[in-house]
PDB file of C-alpha atoms in Angstrom:
ATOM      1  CA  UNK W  93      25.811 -63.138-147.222  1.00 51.00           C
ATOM      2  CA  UNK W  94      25.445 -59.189-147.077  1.00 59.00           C
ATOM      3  CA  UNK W  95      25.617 -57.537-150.570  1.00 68.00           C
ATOM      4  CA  UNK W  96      22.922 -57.441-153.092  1.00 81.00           C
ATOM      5  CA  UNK W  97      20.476 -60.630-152.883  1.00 85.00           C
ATOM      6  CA  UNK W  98      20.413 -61.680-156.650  1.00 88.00           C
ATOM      7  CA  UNK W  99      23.856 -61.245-157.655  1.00 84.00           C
ATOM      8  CA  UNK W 100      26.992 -62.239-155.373  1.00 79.00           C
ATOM      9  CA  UNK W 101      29.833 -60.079-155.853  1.00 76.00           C
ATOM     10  CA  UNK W 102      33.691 -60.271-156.393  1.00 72.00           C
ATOM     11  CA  UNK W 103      35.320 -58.354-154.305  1.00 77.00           C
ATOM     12  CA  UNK W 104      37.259 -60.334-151.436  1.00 74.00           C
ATOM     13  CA  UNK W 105      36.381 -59.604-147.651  1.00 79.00           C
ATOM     14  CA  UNK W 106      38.425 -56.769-145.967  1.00 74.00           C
ATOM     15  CA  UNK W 107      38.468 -58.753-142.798  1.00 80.00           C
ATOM     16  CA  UNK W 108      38.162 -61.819-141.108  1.00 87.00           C
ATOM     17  CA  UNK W 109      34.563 -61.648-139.456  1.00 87.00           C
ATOM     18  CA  UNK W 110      31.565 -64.413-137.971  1.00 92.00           C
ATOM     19  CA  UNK W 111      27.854 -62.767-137.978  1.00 92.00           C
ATOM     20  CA  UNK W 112      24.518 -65.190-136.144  1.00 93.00           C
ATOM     21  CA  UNK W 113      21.384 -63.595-136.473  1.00 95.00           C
ATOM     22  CA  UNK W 114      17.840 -64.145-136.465  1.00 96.00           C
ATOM     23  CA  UNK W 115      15.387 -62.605-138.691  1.00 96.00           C
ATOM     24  CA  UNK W 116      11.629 -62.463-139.797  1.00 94.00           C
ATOM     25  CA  UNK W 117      10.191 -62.301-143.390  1.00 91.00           C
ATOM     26  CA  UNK W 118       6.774 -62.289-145.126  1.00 92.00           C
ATOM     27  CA  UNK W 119       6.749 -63.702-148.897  1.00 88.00           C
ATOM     28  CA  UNK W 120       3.292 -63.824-150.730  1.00 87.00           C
ATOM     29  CA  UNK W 121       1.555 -67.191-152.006  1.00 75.00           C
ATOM     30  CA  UNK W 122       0.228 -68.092-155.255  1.00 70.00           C
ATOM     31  CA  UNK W 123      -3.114 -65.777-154.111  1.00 72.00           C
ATOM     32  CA  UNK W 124      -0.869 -62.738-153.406  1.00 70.00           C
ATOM     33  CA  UNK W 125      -1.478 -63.311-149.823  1.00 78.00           C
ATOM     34  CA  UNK W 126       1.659 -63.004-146.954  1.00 86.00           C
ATOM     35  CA  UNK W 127       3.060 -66.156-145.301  1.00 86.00           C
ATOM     36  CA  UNK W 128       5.331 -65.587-142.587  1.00 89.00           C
ATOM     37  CA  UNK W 129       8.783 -67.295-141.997  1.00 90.00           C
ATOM     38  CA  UNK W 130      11.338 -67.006-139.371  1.00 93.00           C
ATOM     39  CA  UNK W 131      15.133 -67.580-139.632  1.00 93.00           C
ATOM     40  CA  UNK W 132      18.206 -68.155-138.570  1.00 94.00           C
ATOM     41  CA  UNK W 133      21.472 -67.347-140.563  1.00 92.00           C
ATOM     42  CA  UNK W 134      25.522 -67.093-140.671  1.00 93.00           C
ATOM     43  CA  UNK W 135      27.959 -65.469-142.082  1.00 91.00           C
ATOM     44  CA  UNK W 136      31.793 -66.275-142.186  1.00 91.00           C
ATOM     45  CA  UNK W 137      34.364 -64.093-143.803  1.00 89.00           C
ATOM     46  CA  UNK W 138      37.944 -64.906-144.267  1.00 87.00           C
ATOM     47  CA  UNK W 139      40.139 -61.751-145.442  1.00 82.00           C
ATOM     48  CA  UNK W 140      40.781 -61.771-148.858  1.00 77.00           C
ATOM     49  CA  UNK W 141      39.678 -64.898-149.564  1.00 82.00           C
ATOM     50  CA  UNK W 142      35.956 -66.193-149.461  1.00 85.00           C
ATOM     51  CA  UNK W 143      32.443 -65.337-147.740  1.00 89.00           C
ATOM     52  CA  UNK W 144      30.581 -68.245-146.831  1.00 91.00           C
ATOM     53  CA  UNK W 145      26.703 -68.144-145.523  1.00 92.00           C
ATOM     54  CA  UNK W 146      24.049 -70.649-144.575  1.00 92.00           C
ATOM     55  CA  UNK W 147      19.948 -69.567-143.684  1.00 93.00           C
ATOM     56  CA  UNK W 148      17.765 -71.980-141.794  1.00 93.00           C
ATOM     57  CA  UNK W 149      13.309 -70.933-142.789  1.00 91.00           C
ATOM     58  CA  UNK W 150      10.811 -72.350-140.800  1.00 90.00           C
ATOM     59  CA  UNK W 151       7.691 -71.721-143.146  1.00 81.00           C
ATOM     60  CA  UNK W 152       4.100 -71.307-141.937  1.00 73.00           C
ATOM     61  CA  UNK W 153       3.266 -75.013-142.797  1.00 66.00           C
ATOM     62  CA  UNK W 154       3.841 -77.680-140.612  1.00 56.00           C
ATOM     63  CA  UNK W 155       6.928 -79.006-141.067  1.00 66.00           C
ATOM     64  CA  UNK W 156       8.526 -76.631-143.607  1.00 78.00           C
ATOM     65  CA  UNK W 157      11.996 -76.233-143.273  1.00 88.00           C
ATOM     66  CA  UNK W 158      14.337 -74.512-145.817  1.00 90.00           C
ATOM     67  CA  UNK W 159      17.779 -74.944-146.115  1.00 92.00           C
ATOM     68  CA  UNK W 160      19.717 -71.784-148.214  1.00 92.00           C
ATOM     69  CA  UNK W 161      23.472 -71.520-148.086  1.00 93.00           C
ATOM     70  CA  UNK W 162      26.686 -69.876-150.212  1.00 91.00           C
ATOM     71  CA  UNK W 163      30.080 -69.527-150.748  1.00 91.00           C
ATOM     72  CA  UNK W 164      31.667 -66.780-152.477  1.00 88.00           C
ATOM     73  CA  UNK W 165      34.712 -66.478-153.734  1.00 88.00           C
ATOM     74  CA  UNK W 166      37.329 -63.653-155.791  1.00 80.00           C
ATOM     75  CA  UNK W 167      40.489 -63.414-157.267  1.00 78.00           C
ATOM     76  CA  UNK W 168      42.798 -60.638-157.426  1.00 75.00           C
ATOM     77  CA  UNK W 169      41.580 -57.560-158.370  1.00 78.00           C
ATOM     78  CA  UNK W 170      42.965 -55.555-161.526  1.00 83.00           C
ATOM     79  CA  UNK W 171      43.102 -51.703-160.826  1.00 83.00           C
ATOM     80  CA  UNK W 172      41.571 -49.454-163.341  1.00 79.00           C
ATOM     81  CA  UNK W 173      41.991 -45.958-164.114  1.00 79.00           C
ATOM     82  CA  UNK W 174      39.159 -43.893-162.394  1.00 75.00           C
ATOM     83  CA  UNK W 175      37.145 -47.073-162.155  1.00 78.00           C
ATOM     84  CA  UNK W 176      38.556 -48.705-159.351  1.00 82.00           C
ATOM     85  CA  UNK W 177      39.175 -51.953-159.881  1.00 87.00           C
ATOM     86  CA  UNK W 178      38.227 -54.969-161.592  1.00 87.00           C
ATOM     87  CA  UNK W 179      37.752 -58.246-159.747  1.00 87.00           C
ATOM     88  CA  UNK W 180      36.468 -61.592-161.372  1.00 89.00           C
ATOM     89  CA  UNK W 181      35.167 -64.698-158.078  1.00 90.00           C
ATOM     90  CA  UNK W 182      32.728 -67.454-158.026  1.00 90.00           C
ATOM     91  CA  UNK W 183      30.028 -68.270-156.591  1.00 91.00           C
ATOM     92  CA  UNK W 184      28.112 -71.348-155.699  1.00 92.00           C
ATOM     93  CA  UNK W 185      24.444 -71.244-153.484  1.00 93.00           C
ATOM     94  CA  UNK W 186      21.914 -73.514-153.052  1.00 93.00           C
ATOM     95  CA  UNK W 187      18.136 -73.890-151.628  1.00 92.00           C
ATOM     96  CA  UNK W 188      17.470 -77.266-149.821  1.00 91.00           C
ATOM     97  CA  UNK W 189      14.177 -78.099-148.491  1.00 88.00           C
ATOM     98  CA  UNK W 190      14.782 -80.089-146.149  1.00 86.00           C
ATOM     99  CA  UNK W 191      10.795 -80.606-144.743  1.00 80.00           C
ATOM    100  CA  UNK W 192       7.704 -79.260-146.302  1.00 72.00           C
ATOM    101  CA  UNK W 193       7.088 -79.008-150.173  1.00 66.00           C
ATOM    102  CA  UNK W 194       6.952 -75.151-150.572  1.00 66.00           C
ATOM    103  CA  UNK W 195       9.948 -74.995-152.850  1.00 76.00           C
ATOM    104  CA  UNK W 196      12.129 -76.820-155.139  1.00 83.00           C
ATOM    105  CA  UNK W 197      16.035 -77.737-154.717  1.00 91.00           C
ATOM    106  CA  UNK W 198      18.340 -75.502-156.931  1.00 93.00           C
ATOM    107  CA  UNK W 199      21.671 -75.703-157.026  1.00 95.00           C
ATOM    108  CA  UNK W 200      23.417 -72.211-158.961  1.00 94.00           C
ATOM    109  CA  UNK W 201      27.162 -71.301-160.135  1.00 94.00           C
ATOM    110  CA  UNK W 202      27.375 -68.132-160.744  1.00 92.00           C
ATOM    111  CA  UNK W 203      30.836 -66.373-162.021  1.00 91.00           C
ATOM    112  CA  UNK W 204      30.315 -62.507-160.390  1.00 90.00           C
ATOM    113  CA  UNK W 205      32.294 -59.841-162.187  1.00 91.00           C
ATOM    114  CA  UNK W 206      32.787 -56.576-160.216  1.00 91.00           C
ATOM    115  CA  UNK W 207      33.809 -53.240-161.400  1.00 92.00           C
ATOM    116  CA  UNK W 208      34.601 -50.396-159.048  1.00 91.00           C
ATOM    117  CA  UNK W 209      35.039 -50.020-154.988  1.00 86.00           C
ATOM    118  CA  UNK W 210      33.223 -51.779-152.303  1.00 78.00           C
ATOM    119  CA  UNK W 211      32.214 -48.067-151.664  1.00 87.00           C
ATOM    120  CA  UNK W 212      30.566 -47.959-155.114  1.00 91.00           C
ATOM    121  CA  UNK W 213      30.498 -50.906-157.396  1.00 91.00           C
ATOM    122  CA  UNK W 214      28.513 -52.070-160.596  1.00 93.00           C
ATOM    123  CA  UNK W 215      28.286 -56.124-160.570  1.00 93.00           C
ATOM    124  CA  UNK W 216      27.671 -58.605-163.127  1.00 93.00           C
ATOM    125  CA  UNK W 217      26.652 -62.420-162.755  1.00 91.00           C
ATOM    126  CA  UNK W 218      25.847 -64.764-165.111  1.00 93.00           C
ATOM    127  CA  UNK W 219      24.492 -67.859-163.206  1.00 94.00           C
ATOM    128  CA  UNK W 220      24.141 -71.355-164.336  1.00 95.00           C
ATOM    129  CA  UNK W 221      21.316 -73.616-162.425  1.00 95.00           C
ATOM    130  CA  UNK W 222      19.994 -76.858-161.734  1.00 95.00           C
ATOM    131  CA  UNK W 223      16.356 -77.236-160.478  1.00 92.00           C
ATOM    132  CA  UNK W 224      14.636 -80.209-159.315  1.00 90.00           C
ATOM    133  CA  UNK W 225      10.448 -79.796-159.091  1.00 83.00           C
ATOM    134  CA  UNK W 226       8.582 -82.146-160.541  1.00 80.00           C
ATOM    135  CA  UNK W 227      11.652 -83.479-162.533  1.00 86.00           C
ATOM    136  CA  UNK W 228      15.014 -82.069-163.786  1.00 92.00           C
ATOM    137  CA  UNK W 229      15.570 -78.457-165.363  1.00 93.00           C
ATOM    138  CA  UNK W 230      18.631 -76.586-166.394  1.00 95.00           C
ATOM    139  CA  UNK W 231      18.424 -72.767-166.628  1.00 96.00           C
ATOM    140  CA  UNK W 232      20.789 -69.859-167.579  1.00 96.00           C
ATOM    141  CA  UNK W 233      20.277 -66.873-165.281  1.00 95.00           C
ATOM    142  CA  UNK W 234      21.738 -63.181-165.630  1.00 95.00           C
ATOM    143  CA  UNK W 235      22.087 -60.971-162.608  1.00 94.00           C
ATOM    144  CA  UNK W 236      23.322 -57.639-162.398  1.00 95.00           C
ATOM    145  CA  UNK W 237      23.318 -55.030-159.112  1.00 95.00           C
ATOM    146  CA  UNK W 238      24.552 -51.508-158.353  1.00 95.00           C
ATOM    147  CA  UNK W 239      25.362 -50.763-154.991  1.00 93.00           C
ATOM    148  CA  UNK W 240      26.231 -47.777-153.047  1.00 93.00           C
ATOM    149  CA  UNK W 241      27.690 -47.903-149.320  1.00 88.00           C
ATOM    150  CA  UNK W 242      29.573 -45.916-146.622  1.00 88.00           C
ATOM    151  CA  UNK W 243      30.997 -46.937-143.563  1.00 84.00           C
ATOM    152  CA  UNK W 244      27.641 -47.222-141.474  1.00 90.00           C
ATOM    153  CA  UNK W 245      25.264 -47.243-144.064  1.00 93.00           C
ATOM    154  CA  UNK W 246      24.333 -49.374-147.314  1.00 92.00           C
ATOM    155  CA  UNK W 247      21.958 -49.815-150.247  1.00 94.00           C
ATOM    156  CA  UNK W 248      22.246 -52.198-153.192  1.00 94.00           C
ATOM    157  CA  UNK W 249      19.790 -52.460-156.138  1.00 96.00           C
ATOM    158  CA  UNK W 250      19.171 -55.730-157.894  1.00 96.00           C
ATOM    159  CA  UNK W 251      17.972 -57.478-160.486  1.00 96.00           C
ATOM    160  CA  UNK W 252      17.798 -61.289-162.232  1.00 95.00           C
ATOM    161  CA  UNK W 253      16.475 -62.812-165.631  1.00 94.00           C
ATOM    162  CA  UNK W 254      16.069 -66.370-166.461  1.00 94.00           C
ATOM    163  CA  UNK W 255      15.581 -68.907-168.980  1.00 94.00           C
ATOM    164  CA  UNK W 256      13.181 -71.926-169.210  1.00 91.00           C
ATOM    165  CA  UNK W 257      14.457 -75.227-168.870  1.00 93.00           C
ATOM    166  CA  UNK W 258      17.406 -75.929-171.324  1.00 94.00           C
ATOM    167  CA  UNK W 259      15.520 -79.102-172.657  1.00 89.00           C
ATOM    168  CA  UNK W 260      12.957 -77.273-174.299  1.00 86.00           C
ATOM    169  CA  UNK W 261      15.351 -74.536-176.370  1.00 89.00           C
ATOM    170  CA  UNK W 262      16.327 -71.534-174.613  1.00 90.00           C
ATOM    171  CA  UNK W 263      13.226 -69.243-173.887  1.00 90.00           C
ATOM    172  CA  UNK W 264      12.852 -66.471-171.250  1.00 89.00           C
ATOM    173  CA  UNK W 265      10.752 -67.314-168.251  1.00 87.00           C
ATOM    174  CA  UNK W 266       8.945 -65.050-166.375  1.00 84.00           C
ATOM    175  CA  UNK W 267       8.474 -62.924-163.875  1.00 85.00           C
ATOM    176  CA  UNK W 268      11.531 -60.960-163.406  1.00 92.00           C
ATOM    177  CA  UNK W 269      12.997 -60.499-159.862  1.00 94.00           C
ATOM    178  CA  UNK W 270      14.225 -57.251-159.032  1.00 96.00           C
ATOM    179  CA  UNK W 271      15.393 -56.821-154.656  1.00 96.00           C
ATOM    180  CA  UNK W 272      16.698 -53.655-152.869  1.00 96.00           C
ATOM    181  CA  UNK W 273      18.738 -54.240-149.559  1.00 95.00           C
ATOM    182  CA  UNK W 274      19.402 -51.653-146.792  1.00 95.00           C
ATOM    183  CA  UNK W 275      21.660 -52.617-144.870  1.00 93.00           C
ATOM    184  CA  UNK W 276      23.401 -50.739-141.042  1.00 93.00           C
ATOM    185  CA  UNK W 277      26.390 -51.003-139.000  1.00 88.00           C
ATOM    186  CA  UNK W 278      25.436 -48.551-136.089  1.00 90.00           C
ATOM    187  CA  UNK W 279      29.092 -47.395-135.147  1.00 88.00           C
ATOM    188  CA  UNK W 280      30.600 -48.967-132.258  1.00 85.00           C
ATOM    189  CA  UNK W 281      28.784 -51.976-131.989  1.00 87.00           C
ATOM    190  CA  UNK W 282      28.984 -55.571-132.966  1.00 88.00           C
ATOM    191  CA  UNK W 283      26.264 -56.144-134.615  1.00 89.00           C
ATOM    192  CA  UNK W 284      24.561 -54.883-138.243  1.00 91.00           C
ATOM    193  CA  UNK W 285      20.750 -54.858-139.482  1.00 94.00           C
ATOM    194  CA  UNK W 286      19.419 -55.386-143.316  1.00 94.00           C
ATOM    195  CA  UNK W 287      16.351 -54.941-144.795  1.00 95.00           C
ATOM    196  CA  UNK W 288      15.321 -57.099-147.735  1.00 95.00           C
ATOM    197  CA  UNK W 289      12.671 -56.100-150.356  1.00 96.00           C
ATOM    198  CA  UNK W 290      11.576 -57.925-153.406  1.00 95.00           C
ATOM    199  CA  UNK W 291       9.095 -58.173-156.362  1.00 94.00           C
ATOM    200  CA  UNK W 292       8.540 -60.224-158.831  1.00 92.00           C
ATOM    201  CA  UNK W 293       7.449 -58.719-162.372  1.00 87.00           C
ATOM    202  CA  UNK W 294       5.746 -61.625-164.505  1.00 79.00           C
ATOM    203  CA  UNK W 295       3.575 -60.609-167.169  1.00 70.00           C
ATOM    204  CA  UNK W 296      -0.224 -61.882-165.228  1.00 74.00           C
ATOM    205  CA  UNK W 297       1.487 -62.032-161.770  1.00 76.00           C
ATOM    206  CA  UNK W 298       3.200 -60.132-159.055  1.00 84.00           C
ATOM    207  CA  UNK W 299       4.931 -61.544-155.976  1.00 88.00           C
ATOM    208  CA  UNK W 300       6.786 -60.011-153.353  1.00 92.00           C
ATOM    209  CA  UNK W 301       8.842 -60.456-150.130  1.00 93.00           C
ATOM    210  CA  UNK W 302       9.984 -58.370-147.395  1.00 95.00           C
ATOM    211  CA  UNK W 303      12.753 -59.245-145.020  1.00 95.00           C
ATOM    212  CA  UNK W 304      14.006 -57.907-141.365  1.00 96.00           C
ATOM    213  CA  UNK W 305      17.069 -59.452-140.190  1.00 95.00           C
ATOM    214  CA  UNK W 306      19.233 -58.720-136.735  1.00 95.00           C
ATOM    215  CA  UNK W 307      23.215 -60.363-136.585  1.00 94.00           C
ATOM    216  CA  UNK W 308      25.447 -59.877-133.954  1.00 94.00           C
ATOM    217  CA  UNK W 309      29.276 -60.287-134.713  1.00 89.00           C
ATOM    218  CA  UNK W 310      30.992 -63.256-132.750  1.00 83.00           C
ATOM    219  CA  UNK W 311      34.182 -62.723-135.091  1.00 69.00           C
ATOM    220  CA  UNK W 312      37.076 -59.685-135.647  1.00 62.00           C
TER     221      UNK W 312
END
């Protein structure tokens, strides 16, 4: 879904829209090194009432498939005095791997508290997760963004912290991930571009991915 990648927003669609779109990203291994996956994604908005979006990765092994999808809802907004407005949602999202054992299925609901305009907005998300690796794990997540967007043009900054598995007392686990997005509408055309970074900040290791994606509007 567009907006910042680690914490879903509140604010409810301004129009009804469908976006298909294809895109290419390189996200480093447990050596540092790049493995490239391609994709294919959607994205349906209904106005003023919820964003849903679903991401197909092929990965670099053989048979690795990767199944990523979310649904976003708001509420009504509450209008503040020079702040804009105030707009509590939901969120649910979920990676699936469907072939491959390159990842593990998590399942998150997150409750995304926005403050300001879709123009320029501060977001909050406090996420609640279940993982399944080699077993079971329960984790407590906290996500926060700033973004800043015109009518062409948009950039959003960020950021998400998470526990270790409930079981085991509540601990911090590491590393951090932090993501900027870019994202264009060229005027006049039915179809928008978005460029993904992101890094994560552990305390003895550093990963990283970079994403290039192209969707063309089916929807108005």
């Amino acid at each position: 879904m567009p907006g910042p990648a680690l914490a879903y927003g509140a604010f409810l669609p301004a129009a009804d829209s469908l976006y298909w779109g294809i895109g290419l990203l390189a996200r480093s291994d447990s050596s540092g090194l790049p493995q490239l996956y391609a994709s294919l994604k959607g994205n349906l908005a209904l106005r003023r009432l919820f964003d849903l979006g679903l991401v197909c990765e092929v990965g670099p092994d053989s048979g690795a498939l990767i199944l990523r999808g979310g649904l976003r809802a708001g509420l009504p907004a509450a209008s503040l005095p020079l702040l804009g407005s105030f707009s509590p949602g939901a969120a649910l999202s979920f990676d699936l791997p469907v072939a491959g054992d390159t990842e593990a299925l998590r399942i998150r609901l997150g409750l995304p508290l926005s403050l300001g305009t879709p123009f320029l907005f501060l977001q909050l998300a406090p996420e609640f997760s279940f993982r399944y690796d080699d077993g079971p794990a329960w984790q407590l997540s906290a996500a926060a963004a700033i973004g800043l967007s015109g009518y062409n043009l948009a950039a959003q900054l960020s950021a998400r912290l998470s526990s270790a598995d409930l079981a085991g007392g509540f601990s911090l686990q590491w590393p951090m991930q932090l993501a900027l997005d870019l994202n264009l509408l060229p005027p006049g055309l039915p179809l928008r571009a978005s460029l993904n970074g992101q890094l994560g900040l552990g305390a003895s290791q550093l990963s990283w991915q970079a994403g290039l994606y192209f969707e063309v509007e089916a929807l108005r």
